[in-house]
Amino acid sequence: EVQLLESGGGLIQPGKSLRLACAASRFTFSNFAMTWVRQAPGKGLEWVAAISGNVNNTNYADSVKGRFTISRDNSKNILFLQMNSLRAEDTATYYCAKGRAYSVYDLDSWGQGTLVTVSS
Amino acid sequence: EIVLTQSPATVSLSPGERATLSCRASLSVANYLAWYQQKPGQAPRLLIYEVSNRATGIPDRFSGSGSGTDFTLTINSLEPEDFAVYYCQQRSLWPLTFGGGTKVEI
């Protein structure tokens, strides 16, 4: 069974940076697209960023473009989300999710999420 | 961006009844429409991809239909574990977008 384990969340002040990681196991990581999806407390799902299996293609939500960077280390099976210039509205549980195929963004496996709280 | 509008926001049903959930897209998404289930305190789970294909391990009481801009998730004979929030999601165009969700409550 696919395993995705996020880490790196916590309480952070506005304007600061944070890097989330998602350790993947039990599947061939480099063969699959990966995404970050967030959920503010009591709200719905919001897609944040996506990266194809070979790292060549990345996409971002307008709300994070220029501030967040998605990346992956296929040699270590880890997905990252570098979050800069954090704002209060970035407060959410951040999930990493696996695409169903190389560049197919039906999200068939999800981590348990890591909570990011942006507050002074 | 493609806006997905789900209706109703909340539906109250009893175990054994049928749930019919709607998702309407602001532009055609072809067949690139998925459905997810989320229970309190849990991550979402993929139910249906490409309109009507059940994900691995999803019971056949869940079915999806539709095309273009109008889609439906049907849950036949609700089980107690089906009471949850359901989201649709499109991958036809960037950015990926989710609908606002439909809560199926007892």
mmCIF file of N, CA and C in Angstrom, chain A:
data_model
loop_
_atom_site.group_PDB
_atom_site.id
_atom_site.type_symbol
_atom_site.label_atom_id
_atom_site.label_comp_id
_atom_site.label_asym_id
_atom_site.label_seq_id
_atom_site.Cartn_x
_atom_site.Cartn_y
_atom_site.Cartn_z
ATOM 1 N N GLU A 1 0.840 -1.194 0.000
ATOM 2 C CA GLU A 1 0.000 0.000 0.000
ATOM 3 C C GLU A 1 0.880 1.250 0.000
ATOM 4 N N VAL A 2 0.530 2.204 -0.827
ATOM 5 C CA VAL A 2 1.259 3.471 -0.915
ATOM 6 C C VAL A 2 1.294 4.154 0.440
ATOM 7 N N GLN A 3 2.447 4.716 0.766
ATOM 8 C CA GLN A 3 2.549 5.507 1.991
ATOM 9 C C GLN A 3 3.107 6.884 1.664
ATOM 10 N N LEU A 4 2.452 7.906 2.213
ATOM 11 C CA LEU A 4 2.884 9.290 2.080
ATOM 12 C C LEU A 4 2.876 9.904 3.472
ATOM 13 N N LEU A 5 4.017 10.434 3.887
ATOM 14 C CA LEU A 5 4.123 10.958 5.246
ATOM 15 C C LEU A 5 4.678 12.365 5.193
ATOM 16 N N GLU A 6 3.807 13.332 5.505
ATOM 17 C CA GLU A 6 4.213 14.731 5.496
ATOM 18 C C GLU A 6 4.880 15.131 6.813
ATOM 19 N N SER A 7 5.733 16.118 6.721
ATOM 20 C CA SER A 7 6.375 16.678 7.910
ATOM 21 C C SER A 7 6.730 18.123 7.631
ATOM 22 N N GLY A 8 7.068 18.852 8.688
ATOM 23 C CA GLY A 8 7.548 20.211 8.537
ATOM 24 C C GLY A 8 6.568 21.304 8.918
ATOM 25 N N GLY A 9 5.347 20.932 9.233
ATOM 26 C CA GLY A 9 4.373 21.941 9.610
ATOM 27 C C GLY A 9 4.639 22.499 11.001
ATOM 28 N N GLY A 10 3.902 23.526 11.343
ATOM 29 C CA GLY A 10 4.040 24.127 12.661
ATOM 30 C C GLY A 10 3.553 25.554 12.667
ATOM 31 N N LEU A 11 3.838 26.244 13.761
ATOM 32 C CA LEU A 11 3.455 27.645 13.927
ATOM 33 C C LEU A 11 4.584 28.523 13.392
ATOM 34 N N ILE A 12 4.250 29.447 12.534
ATOM 35 C CA ILE A 12 5.251 30.300 11.901
ATOM 36 C C ILE A 12 4.696 31.716 11.786
ATOM 37 N N GLN A 13 5.582 32.687 11.917
ATOM 38 C CA GLN A 13 5.160 34.081 11.856
ATOM 39 C C GLN A 13 4.933 34.524 10.409
ATOM 40 N N PRO A 14 4.038 35.463 10.213
ATOM 41 C CA PRO A 14 3.845 36.016 8.862
ATOM 42 C C PRO A 14 5.151 36.554 8.292
ATOM 43 N N GLY A 15 5.337 36.304 6.995
ATOM 44 C CA GLY A 15 6.533 36.770 6.314
ATOM 45 C C GLY A 15 7.695 35.792 6.349
ATOM 46 N N LYS A 16 7.600 34.793 7.210
ATOM 47 C CA LYS A 16 8.676 33.815 7.341
ATOM 48 C C LYS A 16 8.518 32.700 6.307
ATOM 49 N N SER A 17 9.498 31.773 6.320
ATOM 50 C CA SER A 17 9.517 30.656 5.378
ATOM 51 C C SER A 17 9.417 29.328 6.115
ATOM 52 N N LEU A 18 8.939 28.338 5.388
ATOM 53 C CA LEU A 18 8.796 26.992 5.932
ATOM 54 C C LEU A 18 8.931 26.016 4.779
ATOM 55 N N ARG A 19 9.528 24.870 5.031
ATOM 56 C CA ARG A 19 9.614 23.843 3.992
ATOM 57 C C ARG A 19 8.928 22.578 4.477
ATOM 58 N N LEU A 20 7.964 22.131 3.715
ATOM 59 C CA LEU A 20 7.286 20.878 3.987
ATOM 60 C C LEU A 20 7.938 19.762 3.188
ATOM 61 N N ALA A 21 7.893 18.568 3.749
ATOM 62 C CA ALA A 21 8.405 17.393 3.048
ATOM 63 C C ALA A 21 7.354 16.297 3.082
ATOM 64 N N CYS A 22 7.401 15.442 2.092
ATOM 65 C CA CYS A 22 6.495 14.296 2.016
ATOM 66 C C CYS A 22 7.329 13.095 1.608
ATOM 67 N N ALA A 23 7.503 12.168 2.528
ATOM 68 C CA ALA A 23 8.268 10.953 2.245
ATOM 69 C C ALA A 23 7.344 9.902 1.659
ATOM 70 N N ALA A 24 7.721 9.414 0.501
ATOM 71 C CA ALA A 24 6.884 8.459 -0.221
ATOM 72 C C ALA A 24 7.516 7.078 -0.187
ATOM 73 N N SER A 25 6.690 6.063 -0.128
ATOM 74 C CA SER A 25 7.194 4.700 -0.141
ATOM 75 C C SER A 25 6.162 3.754 -0.713
ATOM 76 N N ARG A 26 6.652 2.583 -1.101
ATOM 77 C CA ARG A 26 5.834 1.479 -1.584
ATOM 78 C C ARG A 26 5.255 1.723 -2.975
ATOM 79 N N PHE A 27 5.902 2.609 -3.726
ATOM 80 C CA PHE A 27 5.593 2.728 -5.135
ATOM 81 C C PHE A 27 6.798 3.364 -5.823
ATOM 82 N N THR A 28 6.842 3.273 -7.133
ATOM 83 C CA THR A 28 7.963 3.840 -7.884
ATOM 84 C C THR A 28 7.731 5.338 -8.039
ATOM 85 N N PHE A 29 8.303 6.077 -7.124
ATOM 86 C CA PHE A 29 8.015 7.507 -6.947
ATOM 87 C C PHE A 29 8.182 8.297 -8.245
ATOM 88 N N SER A 30 9.262 8.054 -8.966
ATOM 89 C CA SER A 30 9.570 8.870 -10.143
ATOM 90 C C SER A 30 8.578 8.671 -11.284
ATOM 91 N N ASN A 31 7.759 7.656 -11.187
ATOM 92 C CA ASN A 31 6.798 7.371 -12.254
ATOM 93 C C ASN A 31 5.481 8.121 -12.122
ATOM 94 N N PHE A 32 5.328 8.881 -11.046
ATOM 95 C CA PHE A 32 4.029 9.470 -10.766
ATOM 96 C C PHE A 32 4.108 10.968 -10.492
ATOM 97 N N ALA A 33 3.096 11.677 -10.985
ATOM 98 C CA ALA A 33 2.925 13.076 -10.638
ATOM 99 C C ALA A 33 2.573 13.197 -9.155
ATOM 100 N N MET A 34 2.943 14.323 -8.589
ATOM 101 C CA MET A 34 2.652 14.585 -7.174
ATOM 102 C C MET A 34 2.100 15.998 -7.022
ATOM 103 N N THR A 35 1.288 16.173 -6.003
ATOM 104 C CA THR A 35 0.701 17.494 -5.764
ATOM 105 C C THR A 35 0.690 17.816 -4.272
ATOM 106 N N TRP A 36 0.489 19.089 -3.993
ATOM 107 C CA TRP A 36 0.148 19.556 -2.653
ATOM 108 C C TRP A 36 -1.252 20.162 -2.728
ATOM 109 N N VAL A 37 -2.071 19.780 -1.770
ATOM 110 C CA VAL A 37 -3.437 20.293 -1.637
ATOM 111 C C VAL A 37 -3.583 20.758 -0.198
ATOM 112 N N ARG A 38 -4.233 21.891 0.010
ATOM 113 C CA ARG A 38 -4.388 22.369 1.376
ATOM 114 C C ARG A 38 -5.857 22.539 1.727
ATOM 115 N N GLN A 39 -6.087 22.605 3.027
ATOM 116 C CA GLN A 39 -7.458 22.756 3.529
ATOM 117 C C GLN A 39 -7.411 23.644 4.763
ATOM 118 N N ALA A 40 -7.941 24.837 4.627
ATOM 119 C CA ALA A 40 -8.027 25.739 5.764
ATOM 120 C C ALA A 40 -9.026 25.168 6.772
ATOM 121 N N PRO A 41 -8.878 25.509 8.043
ATOM 122 C CA PRO A 41 -9.760 24.943 9.074
ATOM 123 C C PRO A 41 -11.235 25.150 8.751
ATOM 124 N N GLY A 42 -11.959 24.051 8.682
ATOM 125 C CA GLY A 42 -13.386 24.115 8.419
ATOM 126 C C GLY A 42 -13.784 24.435 6.992
ATOM 127 N N LYS A 43 -12.816 24.453 6.090
ATOM 128 C CA LYS A 43 -13.081 24.823 4.702
ATOM 129 C C LYS A 43 -12.875 23.651 3.761
ATOM 130 N N GLY A 44 -13.031 23.920 2.467
ATOM 131 C CA GLY A 44 -12.875 22.900 1.457
ATOM 132 C C GLY A 44 -11.429 22.717 1.009
ATOM 133 N N LEU A 45 -11.271 21.909 -0.020
ATOM 134 C CA LEU A 45 -9.948 21.592 -0.540
ATOM 135 C C LEU A 45 -9.495 22.638 -1.552
ATOM 136 N N GLU A 46 -8.221 22.986 -1.492
ATOM 137 C CA GLU A 46 -7.631 23.930 -2.444
ATOM 138 C C GLU A 46 -6.331 23.343 -2.966
ATOM 139 N N TRP A 47 -6.256 23.148 -4.256
ATOM 140 C CA TRP A 47 -5.017 22.689 -4.867
ATOM 141 C C TRP A 47 -3.967 23.799 -4.789
ATOM 142 N N VAL A 48 -2.719 23.413 -4.498
ATOM 143 C CA VAL A 48 -1.642 24.381 -4.300
ATOM 144 C C VAL A 48 -0.598 24.315 -5.415
ATOM 145 N N ALA A 49 -0.070 23.108 -5.658
ATOM 146 C CA ALA A 49 1.015 22.975 -6.625
ATOM 147 C C ALA A 49 1.099 21.534 -7.097
ATOM 148 N N ALA A 50 1.679 21.365 -8.273
ATOM 149 C CA ALA A 50 1.818 20.026 -8.844
ATOM 150 C C ALA A 50 3.141 19.914 -9.583
ATOM 151 N N ILE A 51 3.653 18.689 -9.649
ATOM 152 C CA ILE A 51 4.906 18.432 -10.340
ATOM 153 C C ILE A 51 4.809 17.075 -11.028
ATOM 154 N N SER A 52 5.277 17.021 -12.250
ATOM 155 C CA SER A 52 5.237 15.764 -12.988
ATOM 156 C C SER A 52 6.326 14.823 -12.480
ATOM 157 N N GLY A 53 6.272 13.596 -12.949
ATOM 158 C CA GLY A 53 7.194 12.586 -12.449
ATOM 159 C C GLY A 53 8.655 12.903 -12.718
ATOM 160 N N ASN A 54 8.935 13.480 -13.877
ATOM 161 C CA ASN A 54 10.325 13.749 -14.249
ATOM 162 C C ASN A 54 10.797 15.132 -13.855
ATOM 163 N N VAL A 55 9.990 15.856 -13.092
ATOM 164 C CA VAL A 55 10.351 17.174 -12.546
ATOM 165 C C VAL A 55 10.268 18.296 -13.568
ATOM 166 N N ASN A 56 10.082 17.973 -14.826
ATOM 167 C CA ASN A 56 10.135 19.018 -15.847
ATOM 168 C C ASN A 56 8.969 19.989 -15.811
ATOM 169 N N ASN A 57 7.843 19.537 -15.334
ATOM 170 C CA ASN A 57 6.644 20.364 -15.376
ATOM 171 C C ASN A 57 6.124 20.645 -13.978
ATOM 172 N N THR A 58 5.988 21.938 -13.673
ATOM 173 C CA THR A 58 5.394 22.345 -12.406
ATOM 174 C C THR A 58 4.268 23.344 -12.683
ATOM 175 N N ASN A 59 3.285 23.344 -11.806
ATOM 176 C CA ASN A 59 2.178 24.281 -11.900
ATOM 177 C C ASN A 59 1.778 24.728 -10.503
ATOM 178 N N TYR A 60 1.261 25.964 -10.427
ATOM 179 C CA TYR A 60 0.930 26.550 -9.141
ATOM 180 C C TYR A 60 -0.425 27.248 -9.190
ATOM 181 N N ALA A 61 -1.089 27.244 -8.044
ATOM 182 C CA ALA A 61 -2.278 28.087 -7.891
ATOM 183 C C ALA A 61 -1.837 29.544 -7.878
ATOM 184 N N ASP A 62 -2.687 30.419 -8.389
ATOM 185 C CA ASP A 62 -2.351 31.843 -8.409
ATOM 186 C C ASP A 62 -2.084 32.374 -7.009
ATOM 187 N N SER A 63 -2.767 31.811 -6.017
ATOM 188 C CA SER A 63 -2.649 32.300 -4.646
ATOM 189 C C SER A 63 -1.257 32.071 -4.055
ATOM 190 N N VAL A 64 -0.473 31.185 -4.658
ATOM 191 C CA VAL A 64 0.858 30.892 -4.103
ATOM 192 C C VAL A 64 1.977 31.126 -5.106
ATOM 193 N N LYS A 65 1.619 31.432 -6.349
ATOM 194 C CA LYS A 65 2.625 31.599 -7.393
ATOM 195 C C LYS A 65 3.609 32.703 -7.010
ATOM 196 N N GLY A 66 4.890 32.404 -7.154
ATOM 197 C CA GLY A 66 5.933 33.355 -6.798
ATOM 198 C C GLY A 66 6.360 33.281 -5.343
ATOM 199 N N ARG A 67 5.586 32.594 -4.522
ATOM 200 C CA ARG A 67 5.944 32.461 -3.098
ATOM 201 C C ARG A 67 6.293 31.014 -2.735
ATOM 202 N N PHE A 68 5.604 30.052 -3.363
ATOM 203 C CA PHE A 68 5.816 28.639 -3.057
ATOM 204 C C PHE A 68 6.543 27.965 -4.225
ATOM 205 N N THR A 69 7.350 26.974 -3.879
ATOM 206 C CA THR A 69 8.045 26.177 -4.903
ATOM 207 C C THR A 69 7.901 24.703 -4.573
ATOM 208 N N ILE A 70 7.407 23.942 -5.542
ATOM 209 C CA ILE A 70 7.315 22.508 -5.389
ATOM 210 C C ILE A 70 8.537 21.878 -6.050
ATOM 211 N N SER A 71 9.054 20.851 -5.411
ATOM 212 C CA SER A 71 10.192 20.133 -5.978
ATOM 213 C C SER A 71 10.150 18.697 -5.481
ATOM 214 N N ARG A 72 10.999 17.893 -6.068
ATOM 215 C CA ARG A 72 11.047 16.490 -5.658
ATOM 216 C C ARG A 72 12.461 15.965 -5.831
ATOM 217 N N ASP A 73 12.804 15.007 -4.979
ATOM 218 C CA ASP A 73 14.076 14.313 -5.088
ATOM 219 C C ASP A 73 13.740 12.851 -5.381
ATOM 220 N N ASN A 74 13.818 12.496 -6.639
ATOM 221 C CA ASN A 74 13.432 11.143 -7.029
ATOM 222 C C ASN A 74 14.422 10.084 -6.537
ATOM 223 N N SER A 75 15.621 10.498 -6.169
ATOM 224 C CA SER A 75 16.587 9.527 -5.643
ATOM 225 C C SER A 75 16.272 9.163 -4.191
ATOM 226 N N LYS A 76 15.569 10.069 -3.507
ATOM 227 C CA LYS A 76 15.242 9.839 -2.101
ATOM 228 C C LYS A 76 13.742 9.664 -1.862
ATOM 229 N N ASN A 77 12.965 9.736 -2.926
ATOM 230 C CA ASN A 77 11.504 9.566 -2.827
ATOM 231 C C ASN A 77 10.865 10.589 -1.887
ATOM 232 N N ILE A 78 11.231 11.835 -2.061
ATOM 233 C CA ILE A 78 10.703 12.904 -1.216
ATOM 234 C C ILE A 78 10.160 14.032 -2.089
ATOM 235 N N LEU A 79 9.003 14.516 -1.705
ATOM 236 C CA LEU A 79 8.376 15.683 -2.313
ATOM 237 C C LEU A 79 8.513 16.844 -1.341
ATOM 238 N N PHE A 80 8.769 18.045 -1.887
ATOM 239 C CA PHE A 80 8.939 19.215 -1.034
ATOM 240 C C PHE A 80 7.971 20.330 -1.438
ATOM 241 N N LEU A 81 7.707 21.189 -0.467
ATOM 242 C CA LEU A 81 7.024 22.446 -0.753
ATOM 243 C C LEU A 81 7.734 23.538 0.046
ATOM 244 N N GLN A 82 8.453 24.385 -0.656
ATOM 245 C CA GLN A 82 9.101 25.527 -0.027
ATOM 246 C C GLN A 82 8.114 26.686 -0.021
ATOM 247 N N MET A 83 7.805 27.177 1.156
ATOM 248 C CA MET A 83 6.806 28.235 1.306
ATOM 249 C C MET A 83 7.488 29.485 1.861
ATOM 250 N N ASN A 84 7.517 30.529 1.068
ATOM 251 C CA ASN A 84 8.115 31.800 1.478
ATOM 252 C C ASN A 84 7.046 32.871 1.649
ATOM 253 N N SER A 85 7.415 33.925 2.330
ATOM 254 C CA SER A 85 6.506 35.071 2.522
ATOM 255 C C SER A 85 5.120 34.614 2.971
ATOM 256 N N LEU A 86 5.099 33.805 4.009
ATOM 257 C CA LEU A 86 3.838 33.223 4.453
ATOM 258 C C LEU A 86 2.881 34.277 4.979
ATOM 259 N N ARG A 87 1.607 34.019 4.730
ATOM 260 C CA ARG A 87 0.533 34.911 5.133
ATOM 261 C C ARG A 87 -0.446 34.167 6.025
ATOM 262 N N ALA A 88 -1.257 34.914 6.742
ATOM 263 C CA ALA A 88 -2.258 34.287 7.608
ATOM 264 C C ALA A 88 -3.176 33.370 6.806
ATOM 265 N N GLU A 89 -3.490 33.766 5.588
ATOM 266 C CA GLU A 89 -4.405 32.976 4.761
ATOM 267 C C GLU A 89 -3.776 31.681 4.236
ATOM 268 N N ASP A 90 -2.502 31.472 4.505
ATOM 269 C CA ASP A 90 -1.869 30.198 4.157
ATOM 270 C C ASP A 90 -2.065 29.153 5.256
ATOM 271 N N THR A 91 -2.677 29.560 6.360
ATOM 272 C CA THR A 91 -2.950 28.629 7.446
ATOM 273 C C THR A 91 -3.873 27.517 6.955
ATOM 274 N N ALA A 92 -3.419 26.279 7.092
ATOM 275 C CA ALA A 92 -4.176 25.147 6.563
ATOM 276 C C ALA A 92 -3.463 23.852 6.913
ATOM 277 N N THR A 93 -4.174 22.765 6.735
ATOM 278 C CA THR A 93 -3.537 21.448 6.700
ATOM 279 C C THR A 93 -3.088 21.206 5.269
ATOM 280 N N TYR A 94 -1.837 20.850 5.112
ATOM 281 C CA TYR A 94 -1.272 20.615 3.787
ATOM 282 C C TYR A 94 -1.117 19.108 3.573
ATOM 283 N N TYR A 95 -1.731 18.644 2.497
ATOM 284 C CA TYR A 95 -1.659 17.239 2.129
ATOM 285 C C TYR A 95 -0.770 17.070 0.894
ATOM 286 N N CYS A 96 0.070 16.051 0.917
ATOM 287 C CA CYS A 96 0.657 15.645 -0.351
ATOM 288 C C CYS A 96 -0.212 14.524 -0.909
ATOM 289 N N ALA A 97 -0.301 14.492 -2.205
ATOM 290 C CA ALA A 97 -1.158 13.510 -2.863
ATOM 291 C C ALA A 97 -0.496 13.026 -4.143
ATOM 292 N N LYS A 98 -0.678 11.776 -4.413
ATOM 293 C CA LYS A 98 -0.051 11.127 -5.570
ATOM 294 C C LYS A 98 -1.007 11.121 -6.759
ATOM 295 N N GLY A 99 -0.506 11.467 -7.905
ATOM 296 C CA GLY A 99 -1.290 11.353 -9.122
ATOM 297 C C GLY A 99 -1.448 9.907 -9.532
ATOM 298 N N ARG A 100 -2.471 9.660 -10.314
ATOM 299 C CA ARG A 100 -2.766 8.287 -10.692
ATOM 300 C C ARG A 100 -1.770 7.743 -11.718
ATOM 301 N N ALA A 101 -1.066 8.638 -12.393
ATOM 302 C CA ALA A 101 -0.060 8.213 -13.379
ATOM 303 C C ALA A 101 0.973 9.329 -13.547
ATOM 304 N N TYR A 102 1.816 9.193 -14.556
ATOM 305 C CA TYR A 102 2.982 10.062 -14.734
ATOM 306 C C TYR A 102 2.636 11.546 -14.726
ATOM 307 N N SER A 103 1.621 11.923 -15.455
ATOM 308 C CA SER A 103 1.183 13.324 -15.454
ATOM 309 C C SER A 103 -0.331 13.390 -15.404
ATOM 310 N N VAL A 104 -0.888 12.491 -14.631
ATOM 311 C CA VAL A 104 -2.339 12.405 -14.485
ATOM 312 C C VAL A 104 -2.702 12.785 -13.066
ATOM 313 N N TYR A 105 -3.485 13.847 -12.946
ATOM 314 C CA TYR A 105 -3.719 14.437 -11.634
ATOM 315 C C TYR A 105 -5.079 14.087 -11.036
ATOM 316 N N ASP A 106 -5.462 12.811 -11.172
ATOM 317 C CA ASP A 106 -6.466 12.240 -10.275
ATOM 318 C C ASP A 106 -5.656 11.751 -9.084
ATOM 319 N N LEU A 107 -6.055 12.150 -7.889
ATOM 320 C CA LEU A 107 -5.179 11.968 -6.725
ATOM 321 C C LEU A 107 -5.590 10.724 -5.956
ATOM 322 N N ASP A 108 -4.877 9.631 -6.195
ATOM 323 C CA ASP A 108 -5.344 8.341 -5.701
ATOM 324 C C ASP A 108 -4.752 7.921 -4.366
ATOM 325 N N SER A 109 -3.801 8.666 -3.832
ATOM 326 C CA SER A 109 -3.293 8.393 -2.489
ATOM 327 C C SER A 109 -2.937 9.717 -1.840
ATOM 328 N N TRP A 110 -3.227 9.822 -0.552
ATOM 329 C CA TRP A 110 -3.015 11.068 0.185
ATOM 330 C C TRP A 110 -2.267 10.766 1.479
ATOM 331 N N GLY A 111 -1.459 11.719 1.902
ATOM 332 C CA GLY A 111 -0.873 11.629 3.224
ATOM 333 C C GLY A 111 -1.881 12.046 4.276
ATOM 334 N N GLN A 112 -1.460 12.017 5.520
ATOM 335 C CA GLN A 112 -2.367 12.362 6.623
ATOM 336 C C GLN A 112 -2.433 13.861 6.866
ATOM 337 N N GLY A 113 -1.526 14.605 6.217
ATOM 338 C CA GLY A 113 -1.539 16.061 6.326
ATOM 339 C C GLY A 113 -0.636 16.588 7.423
ATOM 340 N N THR A 114 -0.173 17.816 7.219
ATOM 341 C CA THR A 114 0.606 18.509 8.233
ATOM 342 C C THR A 114 0.048 19.926 8.363
ATOM 343 N N LEU A 115 -0.160 20.362 9.585
ATOM 344 C CA LEU A 115 -0.821 21.645 9.840
ATOM 345 C C LEU A 115 0.197 22.771 9.854
ATOM 346 N N VAL A 116 -0.078 23.796 9.087
ATOM 347 C CA VAL A 116 0.717 25.019 9.072
ATOM 348 C C VAL A 116 -0.152 26.143 9.608
ATOM 349 N N THR A 117 0.332 26.787 10.644
ATOM 350 C CA THR A 117 -0.392 27.911 11.243
ATOM 351 C C THR A 117 0.476 29.153 11.133
ATOM 352 N N VAL A 118 -0.013 30.147 10.423
ATOM 353 C CA VAL A 118 0.727 31.391 10.225
ATOM 354 C C VAL A 118 0.098 32.456 11.111
ATOM 355 N N SER A 119 0.839 32.833 12.137
ATOM 356 C CA SER A 119 0.308 33.772 13.109
ATOM 357 C C SER A 119 1.445 34.403 13.889
ATOM 358 N N SER A 120 1.236 35.633 14.281
ATOM 359 C CA SER A 120 2.246 36.302 15.097
ATOM 360 C C SER A 120 1.995 36.066 16.581
#
